[in-house]
Short mmCIF file of C-alpha atoms in Angstrom, two decimals:
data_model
loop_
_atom_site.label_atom_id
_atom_site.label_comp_id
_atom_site.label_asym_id
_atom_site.label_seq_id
_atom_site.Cartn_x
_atom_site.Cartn_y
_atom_site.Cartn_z
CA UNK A 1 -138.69 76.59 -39.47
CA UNK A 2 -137.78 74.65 -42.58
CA UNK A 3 -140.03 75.36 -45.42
CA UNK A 4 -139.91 72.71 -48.42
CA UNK A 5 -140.93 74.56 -51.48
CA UNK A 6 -142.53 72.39 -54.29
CA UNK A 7 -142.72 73.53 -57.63
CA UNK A 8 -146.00 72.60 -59.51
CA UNK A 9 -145.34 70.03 -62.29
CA UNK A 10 -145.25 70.62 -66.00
CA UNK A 11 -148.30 72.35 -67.54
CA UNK A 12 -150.77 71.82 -70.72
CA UNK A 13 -149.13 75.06 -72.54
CA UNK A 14 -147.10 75.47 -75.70
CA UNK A 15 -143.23 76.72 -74.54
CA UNK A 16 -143.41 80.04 -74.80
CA UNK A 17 -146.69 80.55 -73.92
CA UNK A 18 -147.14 83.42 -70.59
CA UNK A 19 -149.26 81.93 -68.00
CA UNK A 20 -148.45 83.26 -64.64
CA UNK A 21 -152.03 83.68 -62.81
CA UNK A 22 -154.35 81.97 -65.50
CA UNK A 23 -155.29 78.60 -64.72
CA UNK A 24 -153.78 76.43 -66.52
CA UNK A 25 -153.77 72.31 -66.38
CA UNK A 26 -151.19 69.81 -65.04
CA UNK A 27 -149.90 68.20 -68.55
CA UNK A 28 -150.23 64.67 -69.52
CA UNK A 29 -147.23 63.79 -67.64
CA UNK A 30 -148.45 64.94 -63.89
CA UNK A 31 -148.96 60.97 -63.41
CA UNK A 32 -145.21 60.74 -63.70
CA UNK A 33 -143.86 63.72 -61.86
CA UNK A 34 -146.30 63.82 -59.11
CA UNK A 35 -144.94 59.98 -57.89
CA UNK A 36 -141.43 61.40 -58.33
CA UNK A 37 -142.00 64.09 -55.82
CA UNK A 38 -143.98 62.24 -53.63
CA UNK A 39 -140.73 59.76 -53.26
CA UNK A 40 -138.66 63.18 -52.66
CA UNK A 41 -140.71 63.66 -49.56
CA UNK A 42 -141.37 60.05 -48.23
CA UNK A 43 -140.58 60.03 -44.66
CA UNK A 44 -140.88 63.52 -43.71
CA UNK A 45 -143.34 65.16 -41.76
CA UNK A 46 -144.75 68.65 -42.14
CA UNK A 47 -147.26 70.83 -39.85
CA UNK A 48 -148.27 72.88 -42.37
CA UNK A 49 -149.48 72.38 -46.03
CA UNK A 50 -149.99 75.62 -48.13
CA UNK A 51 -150.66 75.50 -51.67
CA UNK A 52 -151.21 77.93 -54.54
CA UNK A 53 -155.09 77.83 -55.29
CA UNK A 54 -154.51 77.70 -59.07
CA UNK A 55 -154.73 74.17 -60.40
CA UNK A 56 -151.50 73.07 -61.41
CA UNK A 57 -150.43 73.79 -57.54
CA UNK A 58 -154.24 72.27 -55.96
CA UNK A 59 -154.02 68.58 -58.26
CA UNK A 60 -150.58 68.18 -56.62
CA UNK A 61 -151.00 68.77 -53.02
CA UNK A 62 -154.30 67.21 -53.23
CA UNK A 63 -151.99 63.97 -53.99
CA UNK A 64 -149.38 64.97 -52.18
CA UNK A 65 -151.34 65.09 -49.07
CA UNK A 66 -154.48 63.88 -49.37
CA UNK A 67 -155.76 63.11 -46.25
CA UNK A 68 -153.74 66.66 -44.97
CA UNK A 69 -155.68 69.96 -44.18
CA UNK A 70 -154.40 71.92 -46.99
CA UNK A 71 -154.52 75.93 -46.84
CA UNK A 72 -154.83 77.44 -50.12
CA UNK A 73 -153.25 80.43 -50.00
CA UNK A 74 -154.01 83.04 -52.49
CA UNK A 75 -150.68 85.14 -51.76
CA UNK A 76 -148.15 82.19 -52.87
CA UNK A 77 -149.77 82.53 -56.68
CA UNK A 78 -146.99 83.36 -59.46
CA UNK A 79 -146.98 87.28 -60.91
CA UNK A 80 -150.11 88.61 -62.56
CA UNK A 81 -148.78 89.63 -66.48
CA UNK A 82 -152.05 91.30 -67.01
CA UNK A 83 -152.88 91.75 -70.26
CA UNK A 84 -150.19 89.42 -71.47
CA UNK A 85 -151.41 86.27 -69.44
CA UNK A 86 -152.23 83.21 -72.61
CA UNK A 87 -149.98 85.29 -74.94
CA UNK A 88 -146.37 84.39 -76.71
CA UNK A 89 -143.33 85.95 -75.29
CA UNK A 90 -142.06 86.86 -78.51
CA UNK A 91 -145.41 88.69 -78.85
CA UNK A 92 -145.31 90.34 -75.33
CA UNK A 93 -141.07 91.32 -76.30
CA UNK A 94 -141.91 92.64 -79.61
CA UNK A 95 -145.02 95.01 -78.50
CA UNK A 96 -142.63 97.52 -77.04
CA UNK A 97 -144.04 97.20 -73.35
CA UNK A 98 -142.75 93.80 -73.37
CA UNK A 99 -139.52 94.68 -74.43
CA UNK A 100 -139.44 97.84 -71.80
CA UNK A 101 -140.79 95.41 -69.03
CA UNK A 102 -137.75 92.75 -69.74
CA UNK A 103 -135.08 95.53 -69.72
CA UNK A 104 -136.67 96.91 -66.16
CA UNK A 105 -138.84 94.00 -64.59
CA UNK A 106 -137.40 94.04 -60.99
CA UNK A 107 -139.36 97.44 -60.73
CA UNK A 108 -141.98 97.92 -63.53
CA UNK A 109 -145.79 96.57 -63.37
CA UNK A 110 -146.80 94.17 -66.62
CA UNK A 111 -149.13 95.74 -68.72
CA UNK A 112 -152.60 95.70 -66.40
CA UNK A 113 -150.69 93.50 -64.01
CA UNK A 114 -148.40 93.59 -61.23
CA UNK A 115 -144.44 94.65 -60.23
CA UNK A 116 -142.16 91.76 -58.64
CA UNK A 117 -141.94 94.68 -55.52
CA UNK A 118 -145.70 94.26 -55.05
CA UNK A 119 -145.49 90.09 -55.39
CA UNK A 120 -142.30 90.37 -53.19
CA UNK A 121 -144.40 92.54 -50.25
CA UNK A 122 -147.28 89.93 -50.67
CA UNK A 123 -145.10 86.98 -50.36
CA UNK A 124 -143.22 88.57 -47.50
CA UNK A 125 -146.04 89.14 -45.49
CA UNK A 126 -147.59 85.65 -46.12
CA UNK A 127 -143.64 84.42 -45.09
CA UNK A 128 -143.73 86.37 -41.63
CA UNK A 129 -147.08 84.94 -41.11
CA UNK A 130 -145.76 81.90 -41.62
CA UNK A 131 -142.65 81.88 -39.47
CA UNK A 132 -144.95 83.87 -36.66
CA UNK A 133 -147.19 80.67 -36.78
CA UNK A 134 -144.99 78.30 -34.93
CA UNK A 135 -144.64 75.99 -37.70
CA UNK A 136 -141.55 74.04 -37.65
CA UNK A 137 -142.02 72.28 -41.24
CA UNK A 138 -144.03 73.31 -43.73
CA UNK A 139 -144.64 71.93 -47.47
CA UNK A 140 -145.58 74.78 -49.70
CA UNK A 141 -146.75 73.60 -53.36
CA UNK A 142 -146.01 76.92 -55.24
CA UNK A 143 -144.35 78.70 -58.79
CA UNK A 144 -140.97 79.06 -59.95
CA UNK A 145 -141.18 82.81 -58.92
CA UNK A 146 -142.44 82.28 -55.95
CA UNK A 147 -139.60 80.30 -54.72
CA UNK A 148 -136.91 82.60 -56.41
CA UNK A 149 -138.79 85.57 -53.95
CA UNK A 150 -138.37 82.99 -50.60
CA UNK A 151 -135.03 82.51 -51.58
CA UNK A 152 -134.25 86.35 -52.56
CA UNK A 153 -135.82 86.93 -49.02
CA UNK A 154 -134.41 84.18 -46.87
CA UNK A 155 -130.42 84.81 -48.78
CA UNK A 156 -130.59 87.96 -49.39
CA UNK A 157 -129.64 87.53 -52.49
CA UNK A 158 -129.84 89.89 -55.69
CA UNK A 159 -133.33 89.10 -57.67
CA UNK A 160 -131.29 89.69 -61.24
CA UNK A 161 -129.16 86.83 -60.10
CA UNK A 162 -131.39 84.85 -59.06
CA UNK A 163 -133.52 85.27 -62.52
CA UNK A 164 -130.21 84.55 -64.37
CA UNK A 165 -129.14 81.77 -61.55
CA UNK A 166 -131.82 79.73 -60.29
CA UNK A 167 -134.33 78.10 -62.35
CA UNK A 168 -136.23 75.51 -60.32
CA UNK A 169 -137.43 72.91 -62.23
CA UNK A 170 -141.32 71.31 -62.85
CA UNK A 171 -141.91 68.98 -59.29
CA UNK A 172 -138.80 70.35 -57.73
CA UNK A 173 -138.20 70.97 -53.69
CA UNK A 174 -136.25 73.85 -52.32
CA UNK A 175 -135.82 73.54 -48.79
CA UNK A 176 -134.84 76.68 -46.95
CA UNK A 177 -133.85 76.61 -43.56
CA UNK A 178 -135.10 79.73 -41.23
CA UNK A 179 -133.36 78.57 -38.42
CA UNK A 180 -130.54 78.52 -39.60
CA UNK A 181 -130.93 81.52 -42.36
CA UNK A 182 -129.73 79.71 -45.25
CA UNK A 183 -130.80 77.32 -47.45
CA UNK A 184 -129.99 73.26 -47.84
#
């Protein structure tokens, strides 16, 4: 199975701004990115769509694929921050649970939210699923820590370097290749 993940484009929120589950809006310049992923994927064919049900993720498979059976997937979302979702990072850091969270977020929960180990058992699940299916290509319009988990799980490599390593960026495509166990 080769599985193309798509990163959602850039969103209406200040830098800094924490917005991992909340719903937040394509920004003005969707028009613009969505055509330049759309020419990243001309020509190929995929058996399965999946998307993130949050907006950002929907608005661009919708014009990715539009006349595609999309499956909206509520597993592939990015990592609940709780009580921090809609705040500043330099707020979250300087509230002391922020700052303990950063020094130990492989294993601690956000405040009210979840742990990367309970996003990485979600995601893992939803991946064997996947693979079980007998899909051979799918498109999978997801978040930047989604894709670091596929590629912690199909590399097996470290999630601190990957957080340090690989940033993918607004409408980018990481394609991983399950045949072949490693990614292209």
């Amino acid at each position: 199975m080769k599985l193309y993940a798509i990163r959602h484009t850039s969103v209406d929120v200040k830098p800094g701004i924490c917005y991992g589950q909340s719903d937040v809006d394509v920004a003005e310049s969707f028009h613009r990115e969505r055509k330049a992923v759309k020419e990243e994927l001309s020509g190929l064919h995929f058996d399965k769509i999946v998307s993130s049900p949050l907006q950002r993720c929907r608005k661009l498979a919708e014009y990715l694929f539009p006349a595609q059976n999309i499956l909206f997937e509520e597993r592939i979302k990015e990592l609940d921050f709780g009580d921090w979702e809609l705040k500043s990072w330099d707020d979250i850091y300087e509230s002391g649970e922020g700052k303990n969270w950063m020094d130990n977020y492989q294993n601690l929960p956000t405040l009210n939210g979840e742990a990367y180990p309970q996003m990485q058992d979600r995601i893992a699940a939803w991946l064997q699923e996947l693979k079980e299916s007998g899909t051979e290509a799918a498109a999978v319009i997801t978040h930047a820590g989604v894709i670091r988990i596929v590629k912690h799980l199909a590399e097996g490599q470290p999630m601190s370097e990957l957080f340090a390593e690989f940033k993918p960026s607004y409408g980018s495509v990481t394609i991983f290749d399950f045949n072949e166990n490693n990614e292209k």
